[in-house]
XYZ file of N, CA, C and O in Angstrom:
540
model
N 4.301 -5.092 -17.784
C 3.553 -4.363 -17.230
C 3.021 -4.957 -15.755
O 3.518 -6.386 -15.744
N 2.963 -4.361 -14.498
C 2.945 -5.216 -13.441
C 1.318 -4.897 -12.723
O 1.053 -4.537 -13.275
N 1.460 -5.517 -12.717
C -0.627 -6.118 -12.347
C -0.798 -6.405 -10.591
O -0.225 -7.057 -9.915
N -1.621 -5.659 -10.181
C -1.444 -6.131 -8.552
C -3.117 -5.453 -8.219
O -3.960 -5.213 -8.833
N -3.731 -6.770 -7.620
C -4.996 -7.031 -6.835
C -4.408 -6.046 -5.097
O -3.587 -6.499 -4.246
N -5.421 -5.156 -5.098
C -5.683 -3.916 -3.427
C -6.458 -4.496 -3.292
O -7.911 -3.326 -3.558
N -6.925 -4.777 -1.888
C -7.786 -5.133 -1.302
C -7.800 -3.834 -0.192
O -7.554 -3.107 -0.484
N -9.505 -3.589 -0.053
C -9.826 -2.392 1.033
C -9.170 -2.071 2.635
O -8.968 -3.384 2.711
N -9.189 -1.037 1.964
C -8.360 -0.432 4.094
C -10.114 -1.576 5.156
O -10.229 -1.749 4.527
N -9.226 -2.146 6.343
C -10.398 -2.023 7.109
C -11.697 -1.618 7.831
O -10.962 0.070 7.194
N -12.534 -1.930 7.427
C -13.301 -1.316 7.419
C -14.303 -1.386 8.490
O -13.918 -1.458 9.148
N -15.203 0.146 9.153
C -14.731 0.601 10.422
C -16.696 -0.679 10.200
O -17.685 0.370 10.200
N -17.059 -1.138 11.253
C -18.203 -2.358 11.268
C -19.083 -0.802 12.734
O -18.629 -1.078 13.033
N -20.543 -0.930 12.021
C -21.118 -0.412 13.169
C -21.295 1.192 12.231
O -22.549 1.509 12.797
N -20.490 1.598 12.060
C -20.445 3.169 11.582
C -20.921 2.805 9.887
O -21.012 2.516 8.772
N -22.104 3.537 9.802
C -22.668 4.375 8.559
C -22.113 5.498 7.575
O -22.500 6.610 8.700
N -21.160 4.859 6.844
C -21.095 6.833 6.490
C -22.504 7.309 5.521
O -22.810 6.361 4.469
N -22.774 8.117 5.402
C -23.034 8.973 4.852
C -22.640 9.739 3.853
O -23.313 9.775 2.298
N -21.516 10.296 3.840
C -21.848 11.767 3.150
C -19.481 11.260 3.171
O -19.107 10.762 4.012
N -19.191 11.567 2.125
C -17.757 11.957 2.009
C -16.807 13.029 2.401
O -17.606 14.181 2.080
N -16.558 12.399 3.386
C -15.487 13.768 4.291
C -14.409 14.440 2.904
O -13.441 13.128 2.307
N -15.080 15.498 2.845
C -13.386 16.375 2.302
C -12.105 16.187 2.231
O -12.060 16.583 3.045
N -11.343 16.575 1.636
C -9.870 16.299 1.656
C -9.757 16.972 0.391
O -10.137 16.777 -0.596
N -8.678 17.624 0.386
C -8.212 18.989 -0.656
C -7.579 18.474 -1.774
O -7.003 19.207 -2.380
N -7.148 17.157 -1.443
C -6.352 16.588 -3.107
C -7.574 15.074 -3.171
O -6.914 15.240 -4.616
N -8.148 15.272 -2.892
C -9.388 14.204 -3.809
C -10.801 14.764 -4.064
O -11.578 15.035 -3.005
N -11.301 14.810 -4.932
C -12.262 14.885 -5.183
C -13.553 14.413 -4.839
O -13.330 13.437 -4.267
N -14.189 15.146 -4.850
C -16.058 14.536 -3.838
C -16.501 13.365 -4.433
O -17.507 12.678 -3.798
N -16.364 13.058 -6.563
C -17.224 12.405 -6.616
C -16.449 10.844 -6.457
O -16.922 9.862 -7.663
N -15.926 10.598 -5.197
C -15.128 8.712 -4.992
C -16.460 8.206 -4.378
O -17.480 8.535 -3.912
N -15.386 6.966 -3.919
C -17.155 5.759 -3.295
C -16.044 6.483 -1.636
O -15.415 7.140 -1.199
N -17.831 5.550 -1.245
C -17.483 6.069 -0.156
C -16.464 5.993 1.287
O -16.587 6.726 1.807
N -15.667 4.581 0.742
C -14.762 4.657 1.685
C -13.257 4.416 1.264
O -12.258 4.248 1.882
N -13.305 5.664 0.059
C -11.875 5.723 -0.401
C -11.792 6.614 -0.100
O -12.261 7.541 0.127
N -10.229 6.619 0.426
C -9.759 7.844 1.845
C -8.407 8.148 0.798
O -7.978 7.370 -0.394
N -7.938 8.730 1.505
C -5.604 9.213 1.243
C -5.215 8.156 1.692
O -4.573 7.243 0.731
N -5.554 7.059 2.992
C -4.911 5.711 2.724
C -4.769 5.361 1.423
O -4.100 3.988 1.410
N -6.053 4.988 0.943
C -6.440 3.875 -0.243
C -6.151 4.158 -0.794
O -5.273 4.116 -1.522
N -5.504 5.419 -1.445
C -5.370 6.268 -2.513
C -3.486 5.861 -2.467
O -2.509 5.896 -3.375
N -2.745 6.207 -1.480
C -1.728 5.881 -1.254
C -1.331 4.013 -1.517
O -0.043 3.630 -1.316
N -1.828 3.877 -0.414
C -2.067 2.140 -0.344
C -2.034 1.589 -2.125
O -1.042 0.724 -2.263
N -2.937 2.356 -2.746
C -2.785 0.948 -4.177
C -1.349 1.956 -4.837
O -0.833 1.747 -5.848
N -1.281 2.899 -4.977
C -0.103 3.562 -4.907
C 0.786 3.376 -5.027
O 1.488 2.467 -6.462
N 1.374 2.527 -3.690
C 2.521 1.584 -3.751
C 2.264 -0.352 -4.010
O 3.251 -0.112 -4.101
N 0.736 -0.558 -3.920
C 0.876 -1.740 -4.543
C 1.314 -1.647 -6.414
O 2.312 -2.745 -6.932
N 1.129 -0.679 -6.699
C 1.727 0.026 -8.519
C 3.354 -0.022 -8.925
O 3.785 -0.167 -9.468
N 3.919 0.049 -7.808
C 5.380 0.510 -7.884
C 6.091 -1.043 -8.416
O 5.131 -1.911 -8.130
N 6.592 -0.481 -9.486
C 7.755 -1.344 -9.897
C 8.832 -2.233 -9.412
O 9.592 -1.532 -8.582
N 8.401 -4.390 -9.480
C 8.865 -4.279 -7.907
C 8.414 -4.172 -7.000
O 9.431 -4.961 -5.885
N 7.396 -3.796 -6.233
C 6.875 -3.344 -5.397
C 7.484 -2.017 -3.818
O 7.664 -2.261 -3.025
N 8.674 -2.128 -4.585
C 9.353 -1.328 -4.160
C 9.891 0.363 -5.054
O 10.054 0.177 -6.546
N 9.904 1.433 -4.056
C 9.861 3.007 -5.086
C 9.688 4.388 -4.008
O 10.480 3.703 -2.557
N 10.601 5.217 -3.984
C 10.771 6.357 -2.914
C 9.155 6.884 -2.878
O 8.680 7.349 -3.896
N 9.529 8.309 -1.943
C 7.879 8.864 -1.708
C 7.797 9.594 -2.809
O 6.255 9.954 -3.052
N 8.922 10.483 -3.637
C 8.921 10.585 -5.041
C 7.858 9.552 -6.718
O 7.047 10.556 -6.960
N 8.699 8.692 -6.420
C 8.052 7.340 -7.338
C 6.124 7.166 -6.927
O 5.792 6.896 -7.167
N 6.258 7.938 -5.846
C 4.594 6.806 -4.679
C 3.979 8.269 -5.347
O 2.904 8.313 -6.305
N 4.315 9.459 -5.451
C 3.849 10.671 -5.790
C 3.640 10.442 -7.328
O 2.506 11.553 -7.495
N 3.503 10.272 -8.066
C 3.417 10.619 -9.032
C 2.986 9.897 -9.206
O 2.066 9.291 -10.518
N 2.468 8.815 -8.429
C 1.728 7.446 -8.931
C -0.395 7.379 -8.585
O -0.383 7.507 -9.052
N 0.172 9.002 -7.089
C -1.079 9.097 -6.868
C -1.208 10.184 -7.590
O -2.412 9.619 -7.918
N -0.693 10.537 -8.057
C -0.716 12.342 -9.130
C -1.547 11.262 -10.298
O -2.764 11.843 -11.197
N -1.964 10.036 -10.817
C -2.297 9.767 -11.612
C -3.676 9.185 -12.356
O -4.448 8.156 -12.550
N -3.914 8.961 -10.184
C -5.787 8.550 -10.079
C -6.156 9.662 -10.729
O -6.426 10.173 -11.399
N -7.853 9.053 -11.055
C -8.403 9.815 -12.092
C -9.370 11.091 -10.514
O -10.420 11.266 -10.933
N -9.462 10.133 -9.206
C -9.733 10.382 -8.113
C -9.098 12.147 -7.230
O -9.783 12.199 -6.765
N -8.507 12.491 -8.115
C -7.246 13.057 -8.008
C -7.088 14.498 -8.209
O -7.588 14.299 -9.717
N -7.650 15.766 -7.652
C -7.492 17.069 -8.296
C -6.402 17.100 -9.198
O -5.011 17.408 -8.707
N -6.536 17.647 -10.276
C -5.320 17.870 -11.601
C -4.318 19.391 -10.771
O -3.138 19.100 -11.853
N -4.992 19.768 -10.022
C -4.621 21.238 -9.922
C -4.079 21.125 -8.611
O -3.354 22.668 -8.002
N -3.870 20.020 -8.339
C -3.113 20.080 -6.988
C -1.390 19.854 -7.242
O -0.960 19.420 -7.968
N -0.767 20.609 -6.150
C 0.537 21.134 -6.582
C 1.376 19.967 -5.579
O 0.866 18.961 -5.132
N 2.724 19.924 -6.258
C 4.096 18.456 -5.156
C 3.509 19.126 -3.900
O 3.315 17.957 -3.972
N 3.802 20.179 -3.431
C 4.652 19.720 -2.139
C 2.636 19.138 -1.540
O 2.439 18.872 -0.648
N 1.227 19.995 -1.628
C -0.471 18.865 -1.139
C 0.352 17.307 -1.256
O -0.261 17.162 -0.631
N 0.753 17.195 -3.106
C 1.060 15.121 -2.857
C 1.591 14.975 -1.985
O 1.535 13.727 -1.442
N 2.343 16.159 -1.744
C 4.088 15.185 -0.978
C 3.884 15.574 0.394
O 2.991 13.975 1.615
N 3.227 16.242 0.563
C 2.052 16.274 2.766
C 1.131 14.949 2.680
O 1.467 14.352 3.971
N 0.437 14.359 1.936
C -0.676 14.068 2.018
C -0.063 12.329 1.903
O -1.082 11.166 3.275
N 1.185 12.169 0.727
C 1.852 10.914 0.447
C 2.463 10.523 2.020
O 2.099 9.347 2.203
N 3.062 11.758 1.855
C 3.791 11.064 3.542
C 3.917 11.231 5.243
O 4.092 10.080 5.159
N 1.776 11.796 4.684
C 1.464 11.308 6.518
C 0.867 9.593 6.169
O 0.422 9.069 6.939
N 0.630 9.592 5.367
C -0.625 8.107 4.749
C 0.809 6.990 4.765
O 0.278 5.932 5.889
N 1.789 7.117 4.249
C 2.868 6.316 4.635
C 2.776 5.820 6.098
O 3.027 5.035 6.110
N 3.661 7.067 7.127
C 3.751 7.053 8.251
C 2.333 6.136 9.198
O 2.395 5.398 9.448
N 1.252 6.786 8.624
C 0.033 5.831 9.657
C -0.077 4.205 8.968
O 0.279 3.510 9.589
N -0.204 4.048 7.054
C 0.034 2.532 7.153
C 1.859 2.143 7.706
O 0.944 0.501 7.924
N 2.651 3.150 8.136
C 4.190 1.774 7.979
C 3.490 1.604 10.126
O 4.144 0.389 10.047
N 2.835 2.624 10.366
C 2.669 2.167 11.591
C 1.449 1.521 12.118
O 0.882 0.761 13.671
N 0.835 0.312 11.039
C -0.218 -0.396 11.705
C 0.251 -1.930 12.279
O 1.443 -1.924 12.498
N -0.637 -2.315 12.418
C -0.413 -4.262 13.607
C 0.330 -4.629 12.457
O 0.921 -5.085 12.781
N -0.592 -4.752 11.067
C -0.267 -5.735 10.000
C -0.125 -4.366 8.662
O -0.725 -4.589 7.707
N 1.311 -4.382 8.692
C 1.451 -3.046 8.217
C 1.752 -3.244 6.145
O 2.590 -4.631 6.016
N 1.474 -2.503 5.838
C 1.430 -3.203 3.788
C 3.261 -2.826 3.365
O 2.952 -3.209 2.602
N 3.275 -1.375 3.695
C 4.090 -1.471 3.550
C 6.321 -0.883 4.689
O 4.964 -0.880 5.808
N 5.860 -0.964 4.289
C 7.427 -1.205 4.941
C 9.052 0.140 4.342
O 8.879 0.204 3.437
N 9.557 1.294 5.491
C 10.175 1.780 5.231
C 11.782 1.305 5.007
O 12.049 0.736 5.757
N 12.398 1.109 4.076
C 13.638 0.211 3.654
C 15.136 0.893 3.641
O 15.071 2.147 2.929
N 15.428 1.282 5.156
C 16.282 2.316 5.851
C 18.130 2.345 5.429
O 17.780 3.681 4.292
N 18.623 1.248 4.729
C 19.447 0.958 4.208
C 18.819 1.852 2.876
O 20.835 2.525 2.198
N 18.269 1.612 2.162
C 17.955 2.109 0.346
C 17.122 3.138 0.811
O 16.813 3.380 -0.858
N 16.483 3.324 1.468
C 16.008 4.814 1.864
C 14.781 5.024 0.693
O 14.375 5.390 0.312
N 14.004 3.652 1.048
C 13.396 3.330 0.075
C 11.756 2.578 0.654
O 11.802 1.872 1.926
N 10.448 2.490 0.137
C 9.434 1.943 1.085
C 9.370 1.455 -0.469
O 8.815 0.882 -1.821
N 8.823 -0.489 0.384
C 8.139 -1.424 -0.186
C 7.052 -2.091 0.381
O 6.854 -1.461 1.797
N 6.686 -1.972 -1.180
C 4.755 -2.839 -0.406
C 4.916 -3.736 -0.382
O 5.205 -5.247 -0.971
N 5.130 -4.281 0.905
C 5.085 -5.594 1.843
C 4.660 -6.910 1.260
O 4.567 -7.618 1.177
N 3.068 -6.539 0.555
C 2.083 -7.602 -0.251
C 3.160 -8.114 -1.295
O 2.902 -9.770 -0.650
N 3.622 -7.518 -1.592
C 4.470 -8.047 -2.861
C 5.612 -8.691 -2.012
O 5.649 -9.925 -3.330
N 5.837 -8.804 -1.669
C 7.190 -9.424 -1.128
C 7.064 -10.186 -0.767
O 7.429 -11.443 -0.918
N 6.202 -10.500 0.894
C 5.649 -11.843 1.019
C 5.178 -13.052 0.206
O 5.058 -14.166 -0.109
N 4.177 -11.704 -1.092
C 4.148 -13.333 -1.781
C 4.174 -13.840 -2.387
O 4.795 -15.243 -3.291
N 5.954 -13.339 -3.162
C 7.499 -13.222 -3.917
C 7.787 -14.352 -2.834
O 8.376 -15.509 -3.843
N 8.185 -14.396 -1.814
C 8.697 -15.328 -1.074
C 7.765 -16.355 -1.073
O 9.189 -17.524 -0.809
N 7.188 -15.634 -0.602
C 6.085 -17.916 -0.595
C 6.105 -18.280 -1.372
O 6.209 -19.593 -2.108
N 6.255 -17.719 -3.025
C 6.176 -18.672 -4.052
C 7.468 -19.108 -4.151
O 8.387 -20.284 -4.252
N 8.827 -18.440 -3.797
C 9.970 -18.889 -3.468
C 9.997 -20.238 -3.018
O 10.398 -21.517 -4.228
N 9.663 -20.317 -1.910
C 9.588 -21.342 -1.397
C 9.596 -21.979 -1.605
O 9.142 -22.912 -0.760
N 8.131 -22.844 -1.977
C 6.944 -23.570 -2.551
C 7.542 -24.308 -3.420
O 7.298 -25.503 -3.651
N 8.227 -22.788 -4.539
C 9.180 -23.729 -5.151
C 10.277 -24.598 -4.923
O 10.004 -26.012 -5.777
N 11.063 -24.748 -3.680
C 12.103 -25.378 -2.928
C 11.466 -26.499 -2.160
O 12.729 -27.055 -2.240
N 10.538 -25.976 -1.626
C 10.291 -26.815 -0.452
C 9.241 -27.122 -0.355
O 7.915 -26.231 -0.546
N 8.408 -28.555 0.243
C 7.235 -28.943 -0.088
C 6.642 -29.184 0.849
O 6.785 -29.998 1.217
N 5.889 -28.266 1.227
C 5.427 -28.760 2.976
C 4.901 -29.725 2.456
O 3.783 -30.582 1.692
N 4.618 -31.013 3.646
C 4.256 -32.312 3.940
C 2.712 -32.029 4.312
O 2.068 -32.738 4.366
N 2.600 -30.918 5.061
C 1.348 -30.724 5.737
C 1.102 -28.885 5.736
O 2.140 -28.229 5.410
N -0.180 -28.701 6.516
C -0.088 -27.009 6.769
C 0.052 -26.429 7.345
O 0.800 -25.352 8.073
N 0.670 -27.322 8.692
C 1.197 -26.631 9.841
C 2.660 -26.460 9.384
O 3.377 -26.150 9.625
N 3.724 -27.498 8.366
C 4.868 -27.122 8.232
C 4.916 -25.583 7.539
O 6.269 -25.070 7.387
N 3.616 -25.011 6.416
C 3.244 -24.247 5.808
C 3.246 -22.966 6.693
O 4.074 -21.764 6.593
N 2.470 -23.158 7.718
C 2.115 -22.198 8.698
C 3.379 -21.738 8.949
O 3.697 -20.634 9.780
N 4.251 -22.911 9.773
C 5.104 -22.235 10.422
C 6.730 -22.169 9.560
O 7.874 -22.255 10.667
N 6.207 -22.275 8.789
C 7.900 -21.355 7.390
C 8.509 -20.336 7.670
O 7.253 -19.004 8.274
N 9.308 -20.278 8.018
C 10.105 -19.079 8.563
C 10.439 -18.313 6.799
O 11.305 -18.650 6.757
N 10.183 -17.257 6.930
C 10.356 -15.806 6.087
C 11.528 -15.184 6.144
O 11.003 -15.071 7.534
């Protein structure tokens, strides 16, 4: 079983959300900050080994309690595709498209794995060495 923790997306400071904006695949009885981006990001974090195709992410999105059960595959695919593109082009993207394998990779899981690997073989003498570690 893969365990992962996903932090919420950046909040818009200064803006107060009074009501949830409707979405055609997401139920209205969800938390205020839960959006399609959160849904896809969470699904990408739950990918086995952090890597999978868009179809794999669509299956994980469909497992969410906030998605309408009668949503069609094409609707889910459209939402997931748009959200992956938006997440991919952020300043610090949490997902990355691997062109060689035609798969999406949840990069925070990779960073954590690489960090654990390098800390096992390389013990930094100071925090300066750890920050300047080339990954």
